[in-house]
CSV table of C-alpha atoms and ligand atoms in Angstrom, one decimal:
chain,number,residue,atom,x,y,z
A,1,MET,CA,7.4,-4.7,-30.1
A,2,ARG,CA,5.0,-3.7,-27.4
A,3,ILE,CA,6.1,-2.0,-24.0
A,4,SER,CA,4.5,-3.5,-21.0
A,5,LYS,CA,1.4,-2.1,-19.4
A,6,ARG,CA,3.4,-1.6,-16.3
A,7,LEU,CA,5.9,0.8,-17.9
A,8,GLU,CA,3.3,2.4,-20.1
A,9,THR,CA,1.5,3.7,-17.0
A,10,LEU,CA,4.7,5.7,-16.2
A,11,THR,CA,4.3,7.8,-19.5
A,12,PRO,CA,2.6,10.9,-18.8
A,13,GLN,CA,-0.7,11.1,-20.5
A,14,GLY,CA,-1.7,14.6,-22.2
A,15,ASP,CA,-0.8,17.7,-20.2
A,16,ASP,CA,1.1,16.6,-17.2
A,17,GLY,CA,1.5,20.2,-15.8
A,18,TRP,CA,5.1,20.3,-16.7
A,19,GLY,CA,4.8,22.2,-20.0
A,20,VAL,CA,6.2,25.4,-18.4
A,21,TYR,CA,9.1,23.6,-17.0
A,22,TYR,CA,10.1,22.2,-20.5
A,23,LYS,CA,9.6,25.5,-22.0
A,24,ALA,CA,11.9,27.1,-19.5
A,25,MET,CA,14.5,24.5,-20.1
A,26,ALA,CA,14.2,25.0,-23.9
A,27,MET,CA,14.7,28.9,-23.6
A,28,LYS,CA,17.8,28.4,-21.2
A,29,ALA,CA,19.3,26.1,-23.8
A,30,ALA,CA,18.7,28.8,-26.4
A,31,GLY,CA,20.8,31.2,-24.2
A,32,VAL,CA,17.9,33.1,-22.5
A,33,PRO,CA,19.0,34.0,-19.1
A,34,ILE,CA,16.5,32.4,-16.9
A,35,LEU,CA,16.1,32.9,-13.1
A,36,ASN,CA,15.1,29.4,-12.3
A,37,LEU,CA,12.9,28.8,-9.4
A,38,THR,CA,12.2,25.2,-10.2
A,39,ILE,CA,15.0,23.3,-9.1
A,40,GLY,CA,14.7,21.1,-6.0
A,41,GLU,CA,18.3,20.9,-5.2
A,42,HIS,CA,20.9,23.0,-3.4
A,43,ASP,CA,22.7,25.8,-5.2
A,44,THR,CA,26.0,24.4,-3.4
A,45,ARG,CA,27.8,21.2,-4.3
A,46,THR,CA,28.6,18.1,-2.0
A,47,ASP,CA,31.1,19.3,0.8
A,48,PRO,CA,34.7,18.5,-0.7
A,49,ALA,CA,35.5,16.7,2.6
A,50,ILE,CA,32.7,14.3,1.7
A,51,LEU,CA,34.2,13.7,-1.8
A,52,ASP,CA,37.6,13.1,-0.3
A,53,ALA,CA,36.1,10.5,2.0
A,54,MET,CA,34.7,8.9,-1.2
A,55,HIS,CA,37.9,9.1,-3.2
A,56,ALA,CA,39.9,7.6,-0.4
A,57,SER,CA,37.5,4.7,-0.1
A,58,ALA,CA,37.5,3.9,-3.9
A,59,ARG,CA,41.2,4.3,-3.9
A,60,GLY,CA,41.4,2.0,-0.8
A,61,GLY,CA,39.8,-0.8,-2.9
A,62,HIS,CA,36.0,-0.5,-1.8
A,63,THR,CA,34.9,-0.7,-5.4
A,64,GLY,CA,33.8,-4.4,-5.6
A,65,TYR,CA,30.3,-5.5,-4.7
A,66,ALA,CA,29.1,-4.0,-1.5
A,67,ALA,CA,26.8,-5.7,1.1
A,68,VAL,CA,23.3,-5.7,-0.4
A,69,PRO,CA,21.3,-4.3,2.4
A,70,GLY,CA,24.2,-1.8,3.2
A,71,ILE,CA,27.5,-1.8,4.9
A,72,ALA,CA,27.3,-2.4,8.8
A,73,ALA,CA,28.8,1.0,9.6
A,74,LEU,CA,26.3,2.9,7.4
A,75,ARG,CA,23.2,0.8,8.6
A,76,ARG,CA,24.4,1.6,12.2
A,77,ALA,CA,25.0,5.4,11.5
A,78,VAL,CA,21.5,5.7,9.9
A,79,ALA,CA,20.0,3.8,12.8
A,80,ASP,CA,21.7,6.1,15.4
A,81,ARG,CA,20.7,9.2,13.6
A,82,THR,CA,17.1,7.9,13.5
A,83,GLN,CA,17.0,7.1,17.0
A,84,ARG,CA,18.5,10.4,18.0
A,85,MET,CA,16.0,12.4,15.9
A,86,THR,CA,13.0,10.4,17.0
A,87,GLY,CA,13.7,8.6,20.1
A,88,VAL,CA,12.5,5.2,18.5
A,89,PRO,CA,14.8,2.5,19.4
A,90,THR,CA,16.4,1.6,16.0
A,91,GLY,CA,19.2,-0.9,15.1
A,92,PRO,CA,21.0,-1.7,11.9
A,93,GLU,CA,18.4,-4.7,11.3
A,94,ASN,CA,15.7,-1.9,10.9
A,95,VAL,CA,17.7,-0.2,8.1
A,96,LEU,CA,17.9,-1.0,4.5
A,97,ILE,CA,20.5,1.3,2.4
A,98,THR,CA,19.0,2.1,-1.1
A,99,PRO,CA,20.1,4.1,-4.1
A,100,GLY,CA,18.4,7.3,-2.8
A,101,GLY,CA,15.0,7.8,-1.2
A,102,GLN,CA,13.3,7.3,-4.6
A,103,SER,CA,14.4,3.6,-4.7
A,104,ALA,CA,13.2,3.2,-1.0
A,105,LEU,CA,9.7,4.6,-2.0
A,106,PHE,CA,9.3,1.9,-4.5
A,107,ALA,CA,10.7,-0.8,-2.1
A,108,ALA,CA,8.2,0.4,0.5
A,109,HIS,CA,5.3,-0.1,-1.8
A,110,MET,CA,6.7,-3.4,-3.2
A,111,LEU,CA,6.9,-4.7,0.4
A,112,ALA,CA,3.5,-3.4,1.8
A,113,CYS,CA,1.2,-3.9,-1.3
A,114,ASN,CA,0.2,-6.8,-3.4
A,115,PRO,CA,-0.5,-6.4,-7.1
A,116,GLY,CA,-3.9,-4.5,-7.6
A,117,ASP,CA,-4.0,-3.3,-3.9
A,118,THR,CA,-5.0,0.3,-3.4
A,119,ALA,CA,-2.2,2.6,-2.2
A,120,LEU,CA,-3.2,6.0,-1.2
A,121,TYR,CA,-1.1,9.3,-1.4
A,122,LEU,CA,-1.9,12.8,-0.9
A,123,ASP,CA,-2.4,15.8,-3.4
A,124,PRO,CA,-0.3,17.8,-3.9
A,125,TYR,CA,2.4,15.3,-4.1
A,126,TYR,CA,6.2,14.9,-5.3
A,127,VAL,CA,6.0,14.2,-8.9
A,128,THR,CA,7.2,10.7,-8.9
A,129,TYR,CA,4.6,9.3,-6.4
A,130,PRO,CA,1.8,8.3,-8.8
A,131,GLY,CA,4.3,6.5,-11.2
A,132,THR,CA,6.2,4.8,-8.5
A,133,LEU,CA,3.0,3.4,-6.9
A,134,ARG,CA,1.7,2.2,-10.3
A,135,ALA,CA,5.2,0.7,-11.1
A,136,ALA,CA,4.8,-1.3,-7.8
A,137,GLY,CA,1.6,-2.7,-9.3
A,138,THR,CA,-0.8,-0.7,-7.0
A,139,HIS,CA,-4.1,1.0,-7.8
A,140,ALA,CA,-2.8,4.5,-6.8
A,141,VAL,CA,-5.5,6.8,-5.4
A,142,ALA,CA,-4.9,10.5,-4.7
A,143,ILE,CA,-6.5,12.3,-1.8
A,144,ALA,CA,-6.8,16.1,-2.1
A,145,THR,CA,-5.6,18.4,0.9
A,146,ARG,CA,-6.8,21.9,1.1
A,147,PRO,CA,-5.1,25.2,0.8
A,148,GLU,CA,-7.3,26.6,3.5
A,149,ASP,CA,-5.9,24.0,5.8
A,150,GLY,CA,-2.3,25.1,4.8
A,151,PHE,CA,-2.4,21.6,3.0
A,152,GLN,CA,-2.4,19.7,6.3
A,153,PRO,CA,-4.3,16.5,5.6
A,154,ARG,CA,-7.6,15.6,7.3
A,155,ALA,CA,-8.1,12.3,8.5
A,156,SER,CA,-11.9,12.6,7.7
A,157,ASP,CA,-10.9,13.1,3.9
A,158,ILE,CA,-8.8,9.9,3.9
A,159,ALA,CA,-11.1,7.8,6.0
A,160,PRO,CA,-13.7,6.9,3.2
A,161,HIS,CA,-10.8,5.5,1.1
A,162,ALA,CA,-9.0,3.8,4.0
A,163,LYS,CA,-11.2,0.5,4.2
A,164,ALA,CA,-10.3,-0.4,0.5
A,165,ALA,CA,-6.7,0.6,0.9
A,166,THR,CA,-3.5,-1.3,1.9
A,167,SER,CA,-1.2,1.7,2.4
A,168,LEU,CA,-1.1,5.6,2.9
A,169,LEU,CA,2.0,7.6,1.8
A,170,ILE,CA,2.6,10.9,3.5
A,171,ASN,CA,5.5,13.4,3.3
A,172,SER,CA,6.3,16.0,6.0
A,173,PRO,CA,8.1,18.3,5.6
A,174,ASN,CA,6.3,18.4,2.2
A,175,ASN,CA,7.4,18.8,-1.4
A,176,PRO,CA,5.9,20.9,-3.0
A,177,THR,CA,3.9,22.8,-0.1
A,178,GLY,CA,6.7,23.3,2.4
A,179,THR,CA,4.0,22.1,5.0
A,180,VAL,CA,5.2,20.4,8.2
A,181,TYR,CA,2.5,18.2,9.6
A,182,SER,CA,1.5,19.2,13.1
A,183,ALA,CA,1.6,16.6,16.0
A,184,GLU,CA,-2.3,16.5,15.8
A,185,THR,CA,-2.5,15.8,11.9
A,186,LEU,CA,0.3,12.9,12.6
A,187,ALA,CA,-1.8,11.6,15.5
A,188,ASP,CA,-5.1,11.5,13.5
A,189,VAL,CA,-3.3,9.9,10.6
A,190,ALA,CA,-1.7,7.2,12.9
A,191,ASP,CA,-5.2,6.5,14.5
A,192,LEU,CA,-6.6,6.1,11.1
A,193,CYS,CA,-3.9,3.6,10.0
A,194,ARG,CA,-4.2,1.5,13.0
A,195,THR,CA,-8.2,1.5,12.7
A,196,ALA,CA,-8.0,0.6,9.2
A,197,ASP,CA,-4.9,-1.6,9.4
A,198,LEU,CA,-2.9,0.4,6.9
A,199,TRP,CA,0.7,0.5,6.3
A,200,LEU,CA,2.0,4.1,6.8
A,201,ILE,CA,4.8,4.9,4.5
A,202,SER,CA,6.4,8.2,5.7
A,203,ASP,CA,8.6,10.0,3.3
A,204,GLU,CA,10.9,12.1,5.4
A,205,VAL,CA,13.7,13.1,3.1
A,206,TYR,CA,13.4,16.6,4.3
A,207,ASP,CA,13.6,15.8,8.0
A,208,ALA,CA,16.7,18.0,8.4
A,209,GLN,CA,14.7,21.1,7.1
A,210,VAL,CA,12.1,21.8,9.7
A,211,TRP,CA,11.9,25.5,10.9
A,212,THR,CA,9.3,25.1,13.7
A,213,GLY,CA,10.8,22.7,16.2
A,214,PRO,CA,12.0,19.3,16.1
A,215,HIS,CA,11.0,16.9,13.2
A,216,LEU,CA,8.1,14.7,14.1
A,217,SER,CA,8.1,11.1,12.7
A,218,PRO,CA,4.9,9.1,13.0
A,219,ARG,CA,7.0,6.0,13.7
A,220,ALA,CA,7.4,7.4,17.0
A,221,LEU,CA,3.7,7.3,17.9
A,222,PRO,CA,2.1,4.4,20.0
A,223,ASP,CA,1.9,1.2,18.2
A,224,MET,CA,3.2,2.5,14.8
A,225,GLN,CA,6.6,1.0,14.6
A,226,ASP,CA,5.2,-2.2,13.1
A,227,ARG,CA,3.2,-0.6,10.4
A,228,CYS,CA,5.5,2.3,9.5
A,229,LEU,CA,8.0,2.4,6.9
A,230,VAL,CA,10.2,5.6,6.8
A,231,VAL,CA,11.9,6.8,3.6
A,232,GLY,CA,15.2,8.8,4.2
A,233,SER,CA,18.1,10.1,2.3
A,234,LEU,CA,21.3,12.0,2.5
A,235,SER,CA,20.3,13.9,-0.8
A,236,LYS,CA,18.6,16.9,0.9
A,237,SER,CA,20.3,16.7,4.4
A,238,HIS,CA,23.8,16.5,3.1
A,239,ALA,CA,23.6,18.0,-0.4
A,240,MET,CA,24.4,14.5,-1.9
A,241,THR,CA,21.5,14.3,-4.5
A,242,GLY,CA,24.0,12.8,-7.2
A,243,SER,CA,25.4,10.3,-4.8
A,244,ARG,CA,22.1,8.4,-4.8
A,245,LEU,CA,22.4,7.3,-1.2
A,246,GLY,CA,19.0,6.8,0.9
A,247,TRP,CA,17.2,4.3,3.1
A,248,LEU,CA,14.2,2.4,4.2
A,249,ILE,CA,13.6,2.0,8.0
A,250,GLY,CA,11.0,-0.5,9.2
A,251,PRO,CA,10.5,-3.5,11.3
A,252,ALA,CA,13.3,-6.1,10.9
A,253,ASP,CA,11.3,-8.8,9.0
A,254,ALA,CA,10.1,-6.2,6.6
A,255,ILE,CA,13.6,-4.9,6.0
A,256,ALA,CA,14.9,-8.5,5.5
A,257,ALA,CA,12.2,-8.8,2.7
A,258,ALA,CA,13.0,-5.6,1.2
A,259,SER,CA,16.6,-6.5,1.3
A,260,ASN,CA,15.7,-9.6,-1.0
A,261,LEU,CA,14.1,-7.0,-3.5
A,262,ALA,CA,17.3,-5.2,-3.5
A,263,THR,CA,19.2,-8.4,-4.3
A,264,HIS,CA,16.9,-8.9,-7.4
A,265,THR,CA,16.9,-5.2,-8.7
A,266,THR,CA,19.7,-2.7,-7.6
A,267,TYR,CA,22.1,-5.1,-5.9
A,268,GLY,CA,22.8,-2.5,-3.4
A,269,VAL,CA,24.8,0.7,-3.5
A,270,PRO,CA,28.6,1.3,-4.3
A,271,GLY,CA,30.7,0.7,-1.2
A,272,PHE,CA,32.8,3.9,-1.9
A,273,ILE,CA,29.5,6.0,-1.7
A,274,GLN,CA,28.3,4.2,1.5
A,275,ASP,CA,31.8,5.0,3.1
A,276,ALA,CA,31.2,8.6,2.0
A,277,GLY,CA,27.9,8.6,3.7
A,278,VAL,CA,29.2,7.2,7.0
A,279,PHE,CA,31.8,10.1,6.8
A,280,ALA,CA,28.8,12.6,6.1
A,281,LEU,CA,26.8,11.2,9.0
A,282,ALA,CA,29.8,11.5,11.3
A,283,GLN,CA,29.7,15.2,10.9
A,284,GLY,CA,26.6,15.3,13.1
A,285,PRO,CA,23.5,17.6,13.2
A,286,VAL,CA,25.5,20.8,13.1
A,287,PHE,CA,26.7,20.0,9.6
A,288,GLU,CA,23.0,19.4,8.7
A,289,ARG,CA,22.0,22.6,10.1
A,290,GLU,CA,24.5,24.4,8.1
A,291,ILE,CA,23.3,22.8,4.9
A,292,ALA,CA,19.6,23.7,5.9
A,293,ALA,CA,20.3,27.3,6.9
A,294,PRO,CA,19.9,29.0,3.5
A,295,PHE,CA,16.5,27.6,3.0
A,296,ARG,CA,15.4,28.9,6.2
A,297,ARG,CA,16.9,32.2,5.7
A,298,ARG,CA,15.3,32.6,2.3
A,299,ARG,CA,12.0,31.4,3.4
A,300,ASP,CA,12.0,34.3,5.9
A,301,MET,CA,13.0,36.5,3.3
A,302,VAL,CA,10.1,35.5,0.9
A,303,MET,CA,7.7,35.8,3.6
A,304,ALA,CA,8.8,39.2,4.7
A,305,MET,CA,8.5,40.5,1.0
A,306,LEU,CA,4.7,39.4,0.6
A,307,ASP,CA,1.9,41.4,1.8
A,308,PRO,CA,-1.0,39.1,3.1
A,309,ASN,CA,-3.4,41.3,1.0
A,310,GLY,CA,-1.1,41.7,-1.9
A,311,PRO,CA,-1.4,40.2,-5.5
A,312,ILE,CA,0.8,37.1,-4.4
A,313,ARG,CA,0.1,35.6,-0.8
A,314,ALA,CA,2.3,33.3,1.1
A,315,VAL,CA,1.2,29.8,2.1
A,316,PRO,CA,2.9,29.2,5.5
A,317,SER,CA,5.8,27.0,4.9
A,318,ASP,CA,7.5,25.5,7.8
A,319,GLY,CA,10.1,23.2,6.1
A,320,ALA,CA,11.7,21.9,3.0
A,321,MET,CA,13.3,23.9,0.3
A,322,TYR,CA,9.9,25.1,-1.1
A,323,THR,CA,7.2,27.5,-0.7
A,324,MET,CA,3.8,27.8,-2.3
A,325,LEU,CA,2.6,31.1,-3.3
A,326,ASP,CA,-1.2,31.8,-3.7
A,327,ILE,CA,-1.7,33.7,-7.0
A,328,ARG,CA,-5.5,33.5,-7.0
A,329,ALA,CA,-5.8,37.3,-6.5
A,330,THR,CA,-4.3,38.0,-10.0
A,331,GLY,CA,-7.2,36.3,-11.6
A,332,LEU,CA,-4.9,34.2,-13.8
A,333,GLY,CA,-4.7,30.2,-13.6
A,334,ALA,CA,-1.3,29.0,-12.4
A,335,THR,CA,-0.2,27.6,-15.7
A,336,ALA,CA,-1.0,30.9,-17.6
A,337,PHE,CA,0.7,32.9,-14.8
A,338,CYS,CA,3.9,30.8,-14.9
A,339,LEU,CA,4.0,31.0,-18.8
A,340,GLN,CA,3.5,34.8,-18.8
A,341,ALA,CA,6.2,35.3,-16.1
A,342,LEU,CA,8.5,33.1,-18.1
A,343,GLU,CA,7.9,34.8,-21.3
A,344,GLN,CA,7.8,38.4,-20.0
A,345,ARG,CA,10.0,38.2,-17.0
A,346,HIS,CA,12.3,35.3,-17.6
A,347,ILE,CA,11.4,33.7,-14.3
A,348,ALA,CA,10.8,30.0,-14.1
A,349,THR,CA,8.4,28.8,-11.6
A,350,LEU,CA,6.1,25.6,-11.5
A,351,PRO,CA,2.4,25.8,-11.5
A,352,GLY,CA,0.4,23.9,-8.6
A,353,ASP,CA,-0.8,21.8,-11.4
A,354,SER,CA,2.4,20.1,-11.9
A,355,PHE,CA,1.9,18.4,-8.4
A,356,GLY,CA,-1.7,17.3,-8.8
A,357,GLN,CA,-5.1,19.1,-8.6
A,358,ALA,CA,-5.2,20.5,-5.0
A,359,ALA,CA,-2.8,23.3,-5.4
A,360,ALA,CA,-4.6,25.0,-8.5
A,361,GLY,CA,-4.3,28.7,-8.1
A,362,HIS,CA,-0.8,28.5,-6.6
A,363,ILE,CA,2.8,28.4,-7.8
A,364,ARG,CA,5.8,26.5,-6.3
A,365,ILE,CA,9.0,28.3,-5.9
A,366,ALA,CA,12.3,26.5,-4.9
A,367,LEU,CA,14.3,28.4,-2.6
A,368,THR,CA,17.4,27.3,-4.3
A,369,LEU,CA,18.7,30.6,-6.0
A,370,PRO,CA,21.4,32.7,-4.1
A,371,ASP,CA,19.7,35.2,-1.8
A,372,PRO,CA,20.3,38.3,-4.2
A,373,GLN,CA,18.8,36.5,-7.2
A,374,LEU,CA,15.8,35.1,-5.1
A,375,ARG,CA,15.1,38.5,-4.0
A,376,THR,CA,15.4,40.0,-7.7
A,377,ALA,CA,13.2,37.2,-8.9
A,378,LEU,CA,10.5,37.6,-6.3
A,379,ALA,CA,10.4,41.4,-6.6
A,380,SER,CA,10.0,41.0,-10.5
A,381,LEU,CA,7.1,38.4,-10.0
A,382,LEU,CA,5.4,40.7,-7.4
A,383,ASP,CA,5.7,43.6,-10.0
A,384,PHE,CA,4.3,41.3,-12.7
A,385,ALA,CA,1.3,40.2,-10.4
A,386,THR,CA,0.6,43.8,-9.5
A,387,GLY,CA,0.3,44.6,-13.1
A,388,LEU,CA,-2.1,41.8,-13.6
A,389,CYS,CA,-4.2,43.2,-10.8
A,390,ALA,CA,-3.9,46.8,-11.8
A,391,PRO,CA,-7.3,47.1,-13.7
A,392,TYR,CA,-9.0,46.0,-10.4
A,393,SER,CA,-6.8,47.6,-8.0
A,394,ALA,CA,-7.3,50.4,-5.2
A,395,SER,CA,-10.8,51.8,-5.2
A,396,ASN,CA,-12.4,48.9,-7.1
A,397,ARG,CA,-10.2,45.9,-5.7
A,398,SER,CA,-13.5,44.5,-4.3
A,399,ALA,CA,-14.4,43.8,-7.8
A,400,THR,CA,-11.3,41.5,-8.5
A,401,PRO,CA,-12.4,38.2,-9.9
A,402,LEU,CA,-11.0,36.0,-7.1
A,403,MET,CA,-10.9,32.3,-8.1
A,404,GLN,CA,-11.7,30.6,-4.8
B,1,LIG,N1,10.7,12.3,-1.8
B,1,LIG,C1,10.5,13.6,-2.0
B,1,LIG,C2,9.5,14.4,-1.2
B,1,LIG,C3,11.5,14.3,-2.7
B,1,LIG,O1,11.2,15.8,-3.0
B,1,LIG,C4,12.5,13.7,-3.5
B,1,LIG,C5,13.4,14.5,-4.2
B,1,LIG,O2,13.2,15.5,-4.5
B,1,LIG,C6,12.7,12.3,-3.2
B,1,LIG,C7,11.8,11.7,-2.3
B,1,LIG,C8,13.8,11.6,-3.8
B,1,LIG,O3,15.0,11.8,-3.3
B,1,LIG,P1,16.3,11.0,-3.4
B,1,LIG,O4,16.0,9.8,-4.3
B,1,LIG,O5,17.4,11.9,-4.1
B,1,LIG,O6,16.8,10.7,-2.2
């Protein structure tokens, strides 16, 4: 029997840039001790108090079908958090509870786009984006951002594609780059969406991990509430990746339509997990800051270890649990660099190519190892990279074959 074209488009074609990752996992399974800098999830587990709330809810009987758009208390708690963080008046009618941000990303594109519509997204991107957009039946088009801009998108790069498009997906703080979009970038993007009449789908799952000031949501910009759909989640802010608890925020009529989609797909999120979410959100911003603190500390540590003229150069990362490192000075492509670092140093990193074309010559490290191990891994990577540069170093460094 044939598999549908829709699902065939989810199957990676050829080299999807994840060969290094699969090799690292195979080495780990074979017992090789790997320092793993690939994993986008906390090195701590969900707080036991949240698990207690989940357990008490399940034992209390909240194990039947739960309200499909989300239980009232959780929709209210998410609306309150959103209003507190962005200043935008938000009520439960603006919130759909979903099984993780991933499901909200799919729902947002199902809601915004008709089959065959063009859906724009930015490169480098979170790995599921192209597949999610295609699964929603759209023609997914990637627009490159540039390392020299610190991966901030330029409206002028998006504009030529905007007329033919229905939606634009952005992500700040960004996975994989750690870039936080500036107020100017967001204003330009919002202008473009208003002019070209685009839905703006804003993936804000890292909104609790911003190191440079308050989180900025484009939904708070003038006349954006009616065309902005925000994807959120407790995965990163509360270390609850496995609980699959996220949301979509948007205009009330759009959320009602997305709730119909949920009725016909997920049928909502288990009630005991939603109760745990209510408990988690009631712990307030201090709790979220505690979960985020190690990533900020490790970001600072990594930046302090890197020399702006060294073989590995930092790309400023102002949020999320990742940072991109520019390895172009080593003369090796990112995939070759990651493969050799894995084979020779047993350190697993991901080439920029795993996240599209725009981050060629860069590698992503996740700041998800305990500090001493992260320090050891980075020191070893630096030593490895210095070795690669050695033939060109010191007196003849100017002859280094820089890949620009
Ligand atoms: N969006 C981005 C940018 C991510 O990095 C992730 C997960 O890593 C998700 C969405 C999905 O998160 P979840 O479905 O766990 O909420």
